[in-house]
mmCIF file of C-alpha atoms in Angstrom:
data_model
loop_
_atom_site.group_PDB
_atom_site.id
_atom_site.type_symbol
_atom_site.label_atom_id
_atom_site.label_comp_id
_atom_site.label_asym_id
_atom_site.label_seq_id
_atom_site.Cartn_x
_atom_site.Cartn_y
_atom_site.Cartn_z
ATOM 1 C CA ASP A 169 -45.933 27.525 1.838
ATOM 2 C CA LEU A 170 -42.308 27.644 2.994
ATOM 3 C CA LYS A 171 -41.427 29.507 6.173
ATOM 4 C CA PRO A 172 -38.135 31.415 6.475
ATOM 5 C CA SER A 173 -35.349 29.361 8.042
ATOM 6 C CA PHE A 174 -33.098 30.767 10.771
ATOM 7 C CA ALA A 175 -29.574 29.482 11.356
ATOM 8 C CA ASN A 176 -28.004 29.804 14.817
ATOM 9 C CA ARG A 177 -24.437 29.206 15.910
ATOM 10 C CA PHE A 178 -22.780 29.202 19.325
ATOM 11 C CA SER A 179 -18.988 28.997 19.497
ATOM 12 C CA MET A 180 -16.294 29.168 22.134
ATOM 13 C CA TYR A 181 -12.546 28.771 22.129
ATOM 14 C CA PHE A 182 -9.614 28.980 24.503
ATOM 15 C CA ASN A 183 -5.932 29.188 23.628
ATOM 16 C CA ASP A 184 -2.895 29.446 25.888
ATOM 17 C CA TYR A 185 0.694 29.373 24.635
ATOM 18 C CA LYS A 186 3.919 29.893 26.587
ATOM 19 C CA LEU A 187 6.662 30.993 24.215
ATOM 20 C CA LEU A 188 9.706 30.210 26.365
ATOM 21 C CA SER A 189 8.670 26.644 27.203
ATOM 22 C CA GLN A 190 6.862 26.141 23.868
ATOM 23 C CA ARG A 191 3.845 24.705 25.648
ATOM 24 C CA GLY A 192 0.403 25.232 24.184
ATOM 25 C CA ILE A 193 -3.188 24.270 25.021
ATOM 26 C CA TRP A 194 -6.237 24.917 22.857
ATOM 27 C CA VAL A 195 -9.926 24.064 23.210
ATOM 28 C CA SER A 196 -12.771 24.966 20.874
ATOM 29 C CA ALA A 197 -16.415 23.959 20.450
ATOM 30 C CA SER A 198 -19.389 25.021 18.368
ATOM 31 C CA TYR A 199 -23.064 24.131 18.072
ATOM 32 C CA TYR A 200 -25.122 24.926 14.980
ATOM 33 C CA PHE A 201 -28.855 24.424 14.494
ATOM 34 C CA THR A 202 -31.548 25.680 12.123
ATOM 35 C CA ASN A 203 -35.182 26.474 12.833
ATOM 36 C CA ASN A 204 -37.562 25.664 9.967
ATOM 37 C CA ALA A 205 -34.721 24.275 7.882
ATOM 38 C CA ILE A 206 -35.572 23.947 4.194
ATOM 39 C CA THR A 207 -34.944 20.428 2.908
ATOM 40 C CA SER A 208 -36.215 18.099 0.206
ATOM 41 C CA SER A 209 -39.131 15.691 0.258
ATOM 42 C CA THR A 210 -38.573 13.028 -2.397
ATOM 43 C CA THR A 211 -41.033 10.484 -3.753
ATOM 44 C CA VAL A 212 -39.955 7.632 -6.039
ATOM 45 C CA ASP A 213 -42.653 5.538 -7.753
ATOM 46 C CA ASN A 214 -42.452 1.936 -8.997
ATOM 47 C CA VAL A 215 -41.114 2.947 -12.436
ATOM 48 C CA GLY A 216 -38.341 5.089 -10.988
ATOM 49 C CA LYS A 217 -39.894 8.513 -11.465
ATOM 50 C CA ARG A 218 -38.589 10.879 -8.839
ATOM 51 C CA VAL A 219 -40.548 13.906 -7.612
ATOM 52 C CA SER A 220 -38.939 16.375 -5.208
ATOM 53 C CA GLN A 221 -40.238 19.433 -3.418
ATOM 54 C CA PHE A 222 -38.905 21.683 -0.672
ATOM 55 C CA VAL A 223 -40.407 21.516 2.816
ATOM 56 C CA ASN A 224 -39.663 22.887 6.281
ATOM 57 C CA VAL A 225 -38.285 20.566 8.963
ATOM 58 C CA ASN A 226 -36.849 20.892 12.445
ATOM 59 C CA GLY A 227 -34.144 18.801 14.036
ATOM 60 C CA ASN A 228 -31.121 19.649 11.868
ATOM 61 C CA TYR A 229 -28.010 20.374 13.907
ATOM 62 C CA SER A 230 -24.263 19.908 13.987
ATOM 63 C CA MET A 231 -21.718 20.164 16.759
ATOM 64 C CA TYR A 232 -17.950 20.164 16.900
ATOM 65 C CA ALA A 233 -15.350 19.977 19.674
ATOM 66 C CA ASN A 234 -11.555 20.038 19.570
ATOM 67 C CA LEU A 235 -8.884 19.663 22.256
ATOM 68 C CA GLY A 236 -5.135 19.929 21.731
ATOM 69 C CA TYR A 237 -1.887 20.050 23.656
ATOM 70 C CA GLU A 238 1.714 20.626 22.560
ATOM 71 C CA PHE A 239 5.024 20.733 24.399
ATOM 72 C CA LYS A 240 8.771 20.490 23.895
ATOM 73 C CA TRP A 241 10.992 17.811 25.398
ATOM 74 C CA LYS A 242 14.052 19.995 25.892
ATOM 75 C CA LYS A 243 16.835 17.479 26.499
ATOM 76 C CA PRO A 244 16.550 15.653 23.134
ATOM 77 C CA ASN A 245 14.989 18.793 21.563
ATOM 78 C CA ILE A 246 11.814 17.037 20.361
ATOM 79 C CA ASN A 247 8.423 18.725 19.965
ATOM 80 C CA PHE A 248 5.164 16.838 20.460
ATOM 81 C CA ASP A 249 1.506 17.666 19.889
ATOM 82 C CA PHE A 250 -1.713 15.742 20.474
ATOM 83 C CA SER A 251 -5.299 16.584 19.538
ATOM 84 C CA GLY A 252 -8.771 15.064 19.426
ATOM 85 C CA ASN A 253 -11.881 16.025 17.471
ATOM 86 C CA VAL A 254 -15.558 15.101 17.726
ATOM 87 C CA ASN A 255 -18.139 15.903 15.028
ATOM 88 C CA LYS A 256 -21.829 15.050 15.379
ATOM 89 C CA SER A 257 -24.715 16.012 13.103
ATOM 90 C CA ALA A 258 -28.355 15.203 12.362
ATOM 91 C CA ASN A 259 -30.119 15.723 9.046
ATOM 92 C CA VAL A 260 -33.908 15.473 8.607
ATOM 93 C CA SER A 261 -35.660 14.823 5.285
ATOM 94 C CA TYR A 262 -38.646 12.991 3.785
ATOM 95 C CA VAL A 263 -38.422 9.912 1.562
ATOM 96 C CA ASN A 264 -41.686 8.596 0.080
ATOM 97 C CA SER A 265 -43.573 10.669 2.675
ATOM 98 C CA LEU A 266 -41.640 9.017 5.524
ATOM 99 C CA LEU A 267 -39.679 11.194 7.906
ATOM 100 C CA ASN A 268 -36.031 10.175 7.812
ATOM 101 C CA LYS A 269 -33.407 11.279 10.320
ATOM 102 C CA THR A 270 -29.760 10.545 9.630
ATOM 103 C CA ASN A 271 -27.261 10.759 12.480
ATOM 104 C CA SER A 272 -23.616 11.038 11.465
ATOM 105 C CA ASN A 273 -20.643 11.018 13.817
ATOM 106 C CA SER A 274 -16.887 11.137 13.409
ATOM 107 C CA TYR A 275 -14.165 10.874 16.025
ATOM 108 C CA SER A 276 -10.490 11.491 15.338
ATOM 109 C CA ILE A 277 -7.217 11.615 17.207
ATOM 110 C CA SER A 278 -3.910 12.872 15.867
ATOM 111 C CA ASN A 279 -0.381 13.419 17.048
ATOM 112 C CA GLY A 280 2.843 14.822 15.712
ATOM 113 C CA MET A 281 6.494 14.921 16.653
ATOM 114 C CA TRP A 282 9.488 16.627 15.096
ATOM 115 C CA TYR A 283 13.190 16.967 15.798
ATOM 116 C CA SER A 284 15.709 19.327 14.280
ATOM 117 C CA LYS A 285 19.401 20.030 14.586
ATOM 118 C CA GLU A 286 20.440 23.172 12.754
ATOM 119 C CA LYS A 287 22.098 22.507 9.401
ATOM 120 C CA LYS A 288 22.259 18.778 10.199
ATOM 121 C CA ILE A 289 18.906 17.020 10.179
ATOM 122 C CA GLU A 290 15.144 17.559 10.479
ATOM 123 C CA ILE A 291 12.736 14.680 11.125
ATOM 124 C CA GLY A 292 8.972 14.806 11.563
ATOM 125 C CA LEU A 293 6.069 12.398 11.852
ATOM 126 C CA ARG A 294 2.327 13.138 11.895
ATOM 127 C CA SER A 295 -0.426 10.540 12.167
ATOM 128 C CA SER A 296 -4.177 10.478 12.644
ATOM 129 C CA ALA A 297 -7.035 7.995 12.941
ATOM 130 C CA THR A 298 -10.690 8.782 12.229
ATOM 131 C CA TYR A 299 -13.754 6.650 12.932
ATOM 132 C CA THR A 300 -16.927 7.509 10.987
ATOM 133 C CA GLN A 301 -20.439 6.154 11.515
ATOM 134 C CA SER A 302 -23.869 6.943 10.100
ATOM 135 C CA ARG A 303 -27.380 5.662 10.856
ATOM 136 C CA SER A 304 -30.662 6.272 9.021
ATOM 137 C CA SER A 305 -34.033 5.959 10.766
ATOM 138 C CA ILE A 306 -35.850 4.478 7.729
ATOM 139 C CA ASN A 307 -33.038 2.178 6.606
ATOM 140 C CA THR A 308 -31.939 0.556 9.834
ATOM 141 C CA GLY A 309 -30.572 -2.520 8.053
ATOM 142 C CA ILE A 310 -27.621 -0.603 6.630
ATOM 143 C CA LYS A 311 -24.999 0.641 9.072
ATOM 144 C CA THR A 312 -22.045 2.689 7.933
ATOM 145 C CA ASP A 313 -18.907 2.286 10.066
ATOM 146 C CA TYR A 314 -15.325 2.654 8.891
ATOM 147 C CA TRP A 315 -11.843 3.775 9.914
ATOM 148 C CA THR A 316 -9.386 5.937 7.989
ATOM 149 C CA TYR A 317 -5.735 6.392 8.898
ATOM 150 C CA ASN A 318 -3.182 8.919 7.712
ATOM 151 C CA ILE A 319 0.580 8.814 8.344
ATOM 152 C CA GLN A 320 2.948 11.560 7.154
ATOM 153 C CA PRO A 321 6.690 11.102 7.812
ATOM 154 C CA ASN A 322 9.273 13.568 6.474
ATOM 155 C CA THR A 323 12.993 14.091 6.783
ATOM 156 C CA ASP A 324 15.749 16.437 5.595
ATOM 157 C CA PHE A 325 19.494 15.805 5.614
ATOM 158 C CA PHE A 326 21.876 18.756 5.241
ATOM 159 C CA LEU A 327 25.125 17.561 3.675
ATOM 160 C CA PRO A 328 28.509 19.218 3.098
ATOM 161 C CA ALA A 329 28.921 21.605 0.146
ATOM 162 C CA LYS A 330 25.353 22.870 0.731
ATOM 163 C CA PHE A 331 23.700 19.710 -0.588
ATOM 164 C CA GLN A 332 20.322 18.687 0.864
ATOM 165 C CA ILE A 333 18.255 15.497 0.622
ATOM 166 C CA HIS A 334 14.528 15.536 1.389
ATOM 167 C CA ALA A 335 11.931 12.760 1.538
ATOM 168 C CA ASP A 336 8.291 12.701 2.623
ATOM 169 C CA ALA A 337 5.357 10.327 2.398
ATOM 170 C CA ASP A 338 1.577 10.573 2.640
ATOM 171 C CA ILE A 339 0.142 7.177 3.632
ATOM 172 C CA ASN A 340 -3.654 6.823 3.467
ATOM 173 C CA LEU A 341 -5.305 3.636 4.754
ATOM 174 C CA ARG A 342 -9.058 3.514 4.118
ATOM 175 C CA GLN A 343 -11.204 0.720 5.511
ATOM 176 C CA LYS A 344 -13.573 -0.932 3.061
ATOM 177 C CA THR A 345 -17.332 -0.761 3.613
ATOM 178 C CA SER A 346 -20.099 -3.272 2.871
ATOM 179 C CA VAL A 347 -21.009 -1.262 -0.235
ATOM 180 C CA PHE A 348 -17.581 -0.075 -1.396
ATOM 181 C CA ASP A 349 -15.232 -3.053 -1.051
ATOM 182 C CA ARG A 350 -12.429 -1.849 -3.356
ATOM 183 C CA ASN A 351 -8.944 -1.360 -1.925
ATOM 184 C CA ASN A 352 -8.226 2.389 -1.805
ATOM 185 C CA ASN A 353 -5.023 2.403 0.246
ATOM 186 C CA VAL A 354 -2.403 4.744 -1.198
ATOM 187 C CA VAL A 355 1.240 5.469 -0.346
ATOM 188 C CA LEU A 356 2.530 8.717 -1.880
ATOM 189 C CA LEU A 357 6.324 8.938 -1.708
ATOM 190 C CA ASN A 358 8.158 12.108 -2.754
ATOM 191 C CA ALA A 359 11.883 12.910 -2.599
ATOM 192 C CA TRP A 360 14.404 15.396 -3.923
ATOM 193 C CA ILE A 361 18.097 16.166 -3.864
ATOM 194 C CA GLY A 362 19.317 19.725 -4.227
ATOM 195 C CA LYS A 363 22.155 22.182 -3.758
ATOM 196 C CA LYS A 364 22.071 25.790 -2.566
ATOM 197 C CA PHE A 365 23.957 28.637 -4.207
ATOM 198 C CA LEU A 366 24.563 32.379 -3.885
ATOM 199 C CA LYS A 367 24.753 34.547 -0.788
ATOM 200 C CA ASN A 368 22.544 33.456 2.126
ATOM 201 C CA ASP A 369 21.666 30.301 0.132
ATOM 202 C CA ALA A 370 19.221 32.340 -1.964
ATOM 203 C CA LEU A 371 19.164 29.864 -4.891
ATOM 204 C CA LEU A 372 18.144 26.220 -4.584
ATOM 205 C CA VAL A 373 18.487 23.843 -7.543
ATOM 206 C CA LYS A 374 16.827 20.469 -6.985
ATOM 207 C CA LEU A 375 15.678 17.369 -8.852
ATOM 208 C CA GLN A 376 12.399 16.077 -7.397
ATOM 209 C CA GLY A 377 10.462 12.863 -7.881
ATOM 210 C CA ASN A 378 6.729 12.956 -7.078
ATOM 211 C CA ASP A 379 4.658 9.841 -6.370
ATOM 212 C CA ILE A 380 7.729 7.647 -6.857
ATOM 213 C CA LEU A 381 5.701 4.465 -6.199
ATOM 214 C CA ASN A 382 3.121 5.512 -8.846
ATOM 215 C CA GLN A 383 0.120 4.948 -6.565
ATOM 216 C CA ASN A 384 -1.657 8.311 -6.584
ATOM 217 C CA LEU A 385 -5.443 7.930 -6.644
ATOM 218 C CA GLY A 386 -8.118 10.613 -6.630
ATOM 219 C CA PHE A 387 -10.517 9.660 -3.852
ATOM 220 C CA ASN A 388 -13.478 11.167 -2.026
ATOM 221 C CA ARG A 389 -15.944 9.526 0.389
ATOM 222 C CA THR A 390 -18.883 11.486 1.806
ATOM 223 C CA VAL A 391 -21.628 10.571 4.271
ATOM 224 C CA ASN A 392 -24.555 12.873 3.552
ATOM 225 C CA SER A 393 -28.239 12.738 4.482
ATOM 226 C CA ASN A 394 -29.452 9.140 4.029
ATOM 227 C CA PHE A 395 -26.747 7.894 1.669
ATOM 228 C CA ILE A 396 -22.978 7.454 1.338
ATOM 229 C CA THR A 397 -21.076 8.348 -1.833
ATOM 230 C CA GLN A 398 -17.573 7.381 -2.895
ATOM 231 C CA ASN A 399 -15.731 8.715 -5.928
ATOM 232 C CA THR A 400 -12.407 7.731 -7.465
ATOM 233 C CA TYR A 401 -10.935 9.676 -10.347
ATOM 234 C CA SER A 402 -7.799 9.990 -12.456
ATOM 235 C CA THR A 403 -5.066 12.335 -11.277
ATOM 236 C CA ILE A 404 -1.423 13.125 -12.003
ATOM 237 C CA ARG A 405 0.777 10.222 -10.975
ATOM 238 C CA ARG A 406 4.555 9.704 -11.001
ATOM 239 C CA TYR A 407 6.649 12.457 -12.549
ATOM 240 C CA PHE A 408 10.048 14.125 -12.122
ATOM 241 C CA MET A 409 10.890 17.820 -12.306
ATOM 242 C CA LEU A 410 13.953 20.046 -12.136
ATOM 243 C CA TYR A 411 13.384 23.115 -9.925
ATOM 244 C CA PHE A 412 15.159 26.456 -9.675
ATOM 245 C CA VAL A 413 13.970 28.157 -6.471
ATOM 246 C CA TRP A 414 15.108 31.706 -5.739
ATOM 247 C CA ASN A 415 14.390 33.153 -2.314
ATOM 248 C CA PHE A 416 14.679 36.919 -2.685
ATOM 249 C CA THR A 417 13.367 37.938 0.768
ATOM 250 C CA LYS A 418 15.581 40.027 3.012
ATOM 251 C CA PRO A 419 15.171 39.135 6.708
ATOM 252 C CA GLY A 420 15.086 42.128 8.989
ATOM 253 C CA THR A 421 14.019 44.620 6.343
ATOM 254 C CA PRO A 422 11.349 46.934 7.820
ATOM 255 C CA ALA A 423 7.968 47.103 6.154
ATOM 256 C CA PRO A 424 7.372 50.158 3.943
ATOM 257 C CA THR A 425 5.561 53.092 5.532
ATOM 258 C CA MET A 426 2.334 54.223 3.920
ATOM 259 C CA ARG A 427 1.895 58.003 3.617
#
């Protein structure tokens, strides 16, 4: 007895960039909804037996909006960018014959800055903060609200004799929830030291340390329908590696002509 479902999407975007001043503005938005969406109707009895069937529902939608701005502060030669994102969605389903509507929202802001002086130093910093919330119409006693933060600094020092030192970090701060109260904050620190050889610095030999603090943690948290899931899993942690990187591109070489 299922009816065909029809998905509809409306999108718009605007982008303006001035090359000489390195100023950019971008705006985008989209709205997505489905008529006669096919979803599950689940019934769970007192012994735990679960019976599911597919049914048509209306009311599923998602929307997204993004706004960003970037510019260059010429005197100290520093570039900046700022952006904000809004995501909102609704998901309709049936649980034990009760209509359940889950509203999920996330709001994030991010910014970045970077400075470079040719063959001397490069420094960058990117950070973001995201607030996530979810509400279920048949389980009003449980409210999901949490913050996540991400900070990514990086730097390069160009030394005499074509030596180079690089360091970067990926700092993830994840707020605990009432259900998942384990600490999942992780600081990933990577660094390498290398030296360039050959004409046009085509060969780079470097010794790199990955996850120097030995904190890497596989992590995933998802708010979906009327439940929240969180997974942690094993992943590669601290290790060191010797790299030989050969850049064999030739700047300025015209692309081949097809005949």
